[in-house]
Amino acid sequence: MDIREMEIFLTVAELRHFGRASQACNLSPSALTRTIQRLEEEVEQPLFLRDNRTVTLSAAGERFRAYARLALQEWQTFRAASKSEQSVAGTLSIYASITAVYSLLPQLLESYRDRFPEVQLELRTGAAEQAVAQVQSGEIDLAVAALPDRQRSRIEFLPIVTIPLVFIALKRQVLTSDWLCEGRLNLARAPLVLPQTGLSRQRLDIWLKEQRITPNITSEVSGNEAIIAMVRLGCGVGIVPELVLEKSPFRDEVAVLSQAPRLEPYVVGLCTSKRTLQRPSVQAFWRLAEERSKTPALPG
């Protein structure tokens, strides 16, 4: 059976009259009758009970009507989605850190490219702490960013994954440093390698202020990857998202300090301006990310 046959069946089921149904479907009475007969042959049961004066649905016809309605709705939804996908074109610019490009975006970009081949993708990389600013300035359509502590009124966020913040140090320094006491990190004495700006810097600054600690900052850098590189050089203790460390080529040369302050983890996802989200190419990427975030494996 096909969609047209189910539409004809539903018309007869609604009008309960073969003559009026044939006119509504623009078919001859004999053609309509043959269509119903083919359906009855396929389901191997009569769908209508009819005599010279009345037409009613059989028990099988009632069940088939429910099936046909659902099948027709699914078909219409599929066609609408297909037309929507075909109409998505133009450009889409995405900003992300190197770590996000490696861990979050590959499968998402591949799926988007398969569905919307007419969209020209522009991928830009940079420091994670600059992501929201790139969106706010209008320089970029979408960014992979950490959810800020304060919501921005004109920015939309789509949370995808939660990532712990960890303190790290060069492995050989862990054994000889005077800023570790029985494995516990003393932030009043430890030399610190910190990001210039961003969420991890804000949270650490708040913790230090609450503890009335004046930090010993030896280096301020831009980007989490740069923090790991400086820690590897022995410049001090750094704080980075755990995922960044896992993806770093220097991960085996540094150690995570387990007895360190517990800062609130990152919630990482997509962000865009509310105005930009109205564009079809951006909406399509957003919906795709929403679908994937409901499945259990989107690293950020």
Short mmCIF file of C-alpha atoms in Angstrom, two decimals, residues 40-233:
data_model
loop_
_atom_site.label_atom_id
_atom_site.label_comp_id
_atom_site.label_asym_id
_atom_site.label_seq_id
_atom_site.Cartn_x
_atom_site.Cartn_y
_atom_site.Cartn_z
CA GLU A 40 -8.64 -5.22 2.06
CA GLU A 41 -6.67 -7.87 0.22
CA GLU A 42 -3.44 -6.65 1.82
CA VAL A 43 -4.83 -6.63 5.37
CA GLU A 44 -6.79 -9.82 4.62
CA GLN A 45 -9.92 -8.46 6.30
CA PRO A 46 -12.85 -6.27 5.25
CA LEU A 47 -12.34 -2.63 6.22
CA PHE A 48 -15.92 -1.51 5.61
CA LEU A 49 -19.32 -3.02 6.24
CA ARG A 50 -21.63 -1.78 3.52
CA ASP A 51 -25.07 -2.40 2.09
CA ASN A 52 -27.25 -0.44 -0.31
CA ARG A 53 -27.81 2.38 2.20
CA THR A 54 -24.99 2.57 4.73
CA VAL A 55 -21.19 2.35 4.98
CA THR A 56 -19.53 1.71 8.35
CA LEU A 57 -16.06 0.74 9.45
CA SER A 58 -15.43 -2.82 10.51
CA ALA A 59 -13.37 -3.59 13.63
CA ALA A 60 -10.35 -4.06 11.38
CA GLY A 61 -11.24 -0.80 9.62
CA GLU A 62 -11.19 1.10 12.93
CA ARG A 63 -7.73 -0.24 13.70
CA PHE A 64 -6.52 0.50 10.19
CA ARG A 65 -7.84 4.07 10.39
CA ALA A 66 -5.70 4.70 13.47
CA TYR A 67 -2.69 3.22 11.67
CA ALA A 68 -3.32 5.20 8.48
CA ARG A 69 -3.69 8.49 10.37
CA LEU A 70 -0.41 7.93 12.18
CA ALA A 71 1.40 6.86 9.01
CA LEU A 72 0.12 9.90 7.15
CA GLN A 73 1.19 12.25 9.97
CA GLU A 74 4.67 10.70 10.02
CA TRP A 75 4.94 11.07 6.25
CA GLN A 76 3.87 14.72 6.36
CA THR A 77 6.37 15.41 9.17
CA PHE A 78 9.12 13.72 7.18
CA ARG A 79 8.34 15.72 4.04
CA ALA A 80 8.24 18.99 5.95
CA ALA A 81 11.60 18.24 7.58
CA SER A 82 13.11 17.26 4.24
CA LYS A 83 11.94 20.48 2.62
CA SER A 84 13.32 22.44 5.57
CA GLU A 85 16.70 20.73 5.26
CA GLN A 86 16.82 21.41 1.53
CA SER A 87 16.18 25.13 2.15
CA VAL A 88 19.09 25.53 4.60
CA ALA A 89 22.01 27.25 2.87
CA GLY A 90 24.40 30.16 3.31
CA THR A 91 27.24 30.23 5.82
CA LEU A 92 27.77 29.15 9.42
CA SER A 93 30.77 30.36 11.44
CA ILE A 94 31.79 28.46 14.59
CA TYR A 95 34.37 29.46 17.20
CA ALA A 96 35.96 26.87 19.50
CA SER A 97 39.13 26.04 21.36
CA ILE A 98 41.48 23.43 19.90
CA THR A 99 40.28 20.96 22.54
CA ALA A 100 36.64 21.51 21.61
CA VAL A 101 37.49 21.02 17.93
CA TYR A 102 39.04 17.64 18.76
CA SER A 103 36.50 16.43 21.30
CA LEU A 104 33.08 17.98 20.71
CA LEU A 105 32.75 19.06 17.12
CA PRO A 106 33.94 16.24 14.78
CA GLN A 107 30.79 14.08 14.79
CA LEU A 108 28.51 17.09 15.10
CA LEU A 109 30.10 18.81 12.11
CA GLU A 110 30.07 15.60 10.08
CA SER A 111 26.35 15.08 10.72
CA TYR A 112 25.60 18.69 9.90
CA ARG A 113 27.62 18.52 6.70
CA ASP A 114 25.76 15.37 5.62
CA ARG A 115 22.35 16.93 6.24
CA PHE A 116 23.05 20.43 4.97
CA PRO A 117 25.70 20.25 2.24
CA GLU A 118 24.71 23.68 0.87
CA VAL A 119 25.93 25.46 4.02
CA GLN A 120 29.48 26.81 3.88
CA LEU A 121 31.15 26.09 7.24
CA GLU A 122 33.74 28.42 8.75
CA LEU A 123 35.63 27.07 11.77
CA ARG A 124 37.78 29.42 13.83
CA THR A 125 39.91 28.42 16.81
CA GLY A 126 41.12 30.44 19.76
CA ALA A 127 41.14 30.77 23.53
CA ALA A 128 38.05 29.33 25.22
CA GLU A 129 37.57 32.39 27.42
CA GLN A 130 37.01 34.53 24.30
CA ALA A 131 34.11 32.43 23.00
CA VAL A 132 31.18 34.39 24.45
CA ALA A 133 32.77 37.71 23.48
CA GLN A 134 33.07 36.49 19.88
CA VAL A 135 29.32 35.81 19.82
CA GLN A 136 28.41 39.10 21.52
CA SER A 137 30.46 41.11 19.05
CA GLY A 138 28.74 39.46 16.09
CA GLU A 139 32.06 38.19 14.76
CA ILE A 140 30.84 34.59 14.95
CA ASP A 141 27.50 32.76 14.65
CA LEU A 142 28.04 29.99 17.19
CA ALA A 143 30.69 29.24 19.80
CA VAL A 144 31.59 26.35 22.07
CA ALA A 145 31.76 27.98 25.50
CA ALA A 146 31.52 27.43 29.22
CA LEU A 147 28.17 28.53 30.63
CA PRO A 148 28.86 31.80 32.49
CA ASP A 149 27.84 32.26 36.12
CA ARG A 150 25.58 35.11 35.06
CA GLN A 151 23.16 34.65 32.19
CA ARG A 152 23.42 37.19 29.38
CA SER A 153 20.02 38.53 28.31
CA ARG A 154 20.73 38.43 24.56
CA ILE A 155 22.65 35.15 24.52
CA GLU A 156 21.22 31.65 24.21
CA PHE A 157 23.06 28.68 25.74
CA LEU A 158 22.67 24.97 25.05
CA PRO A 159 24.38 22.93 27.82
CA ILE A 160 26.02 19.75 26.56
CA VAL A 161 28.51 18.38 29.09
CA THR A 162 29.86 19.07 32.59
CA ILE A 163 33.67 19.14 33.01
CA PRO A 164 35.55 19.29 36.36
CA LEU A 165 38.28 21.88 36.95
CA VAL A 166 41.56 20.36 38.16
CA PHE A 167 44.79 21.72 39.59
CA ILE A 168 47.92 20.39 37.88
CA ALA A 169 51.68 20.51 38.42
CA LEU A 170 54.81 19.11 36.83
CA LYS A 171 55.27 15.56 38.11
CA ARG A 172 58.83 16.00 39.34
CA GLN A 173 57.87 19.15 41.24
CA VAL A 174 55.20 17.25 43.14
CA LEU A 175 57.95 15.22 44.85
CA THR A 176 60.17 18.16 45.85
CA SER A 177 57.97 21.25 46.27
CA ASP A 178 57.44 23.06 49.55
CA TRP A 179 53.89 24.05 48.57
CA LEU A 180 52.61 20.53 49.06
CA CYS A 181 52.16 19.33 52.63
CA GLU A 182 51.37 15.60 52.82
CA GLY A 183 49.97 15.88 49.32
CA ARG A 184 47.71 18.85 50.12
CA LEU A 185 48.09 21.93 47.92
CA ASN A 186 48.89 25.16 49.76
CA LEU A 187 47.72 27.95 47.48
CA ALA A 188 49.23 30.58 49.77
CA ARG A 189 52.71 29.34 48.80
CA ALA A 190 52.31 27.70 45.38
CA PRO A 191 53.45 29.58 42.26
CA LEU A 192 50.42 29.88 40.02
CA VAL A 193 50.00 29.82 36.25
CA LEU A 194 46.56 31.30 35.59
CA PRO A 195 44.39 32.35 32.67
CA GLN A 196 44.21 36.09 32.15
CA THR A 197 40.41 36.01 32.07
CA GLY A 198 37.60 33.50 31.97
CA LEU A 199 35.42 31.39 34.22
CA SER A 200 38.14 29.36 35.95
CA ARG A 201 40.03 32.56 36.83
CA GLN A 202 36.86 34.12 38.22
CA ARG A 203 36.07 31.11 40.38
CA LEU A 204 39.61 30.79 41.70
CA ASP A 205 39.76 34.53 42.49
CA ILE A 206 36.53 34.24 44.48
CA TRP A 207 37.86 31.23 46.42
CA LEU A 208 41.16 32.96 47.20
CA LYS A 209 39.33 36.07 48.38
CA GLU A 210 37.07 34.01 50.63
CA GLN A 211 40.14 32.31 52.12
CA ARG A 212 41.96 35.66 52.42
CA ILE A 213 44.88 34.32 50.41
CA THR A 214 47.13 36.56 48.34
CA PRO A 215 48.19 34.39 45.39
CA ASN A 216 51.72 34.06 44.07
CA ILE A 217 51.03 34.45 40.35
CA THR A 218 54.12 33.71 38.26
CA SER A 219 52.45 33.72 34.84
CA GLU A 220 49.18 34.74 33.18
CA VAL A 221 48.40 33.25 29.79
CA SER A 222 45.60 33.05 27.24
CA GLY A 223 44.10 29.61 26.69
CA ASN A 224 43.96 26.40 28.69
CA GLU A 225 46.41 24.64 26.38
CA ALA A 226 48.96 27.36 27.14
CA ILE A 227 48.52 26.80 30.88
CA ILE A 228 49.45 23.12 30.51
CA ALA A 229 52.49 24.04 28.42
CA MET A 230 53.68 26.49 31.09
CA VAL A 231 53.12 23.96 33.88
CA ARG A 232 55.17 21.43 31.90
CA LEU A 233 58.02 23.96 31.85
#
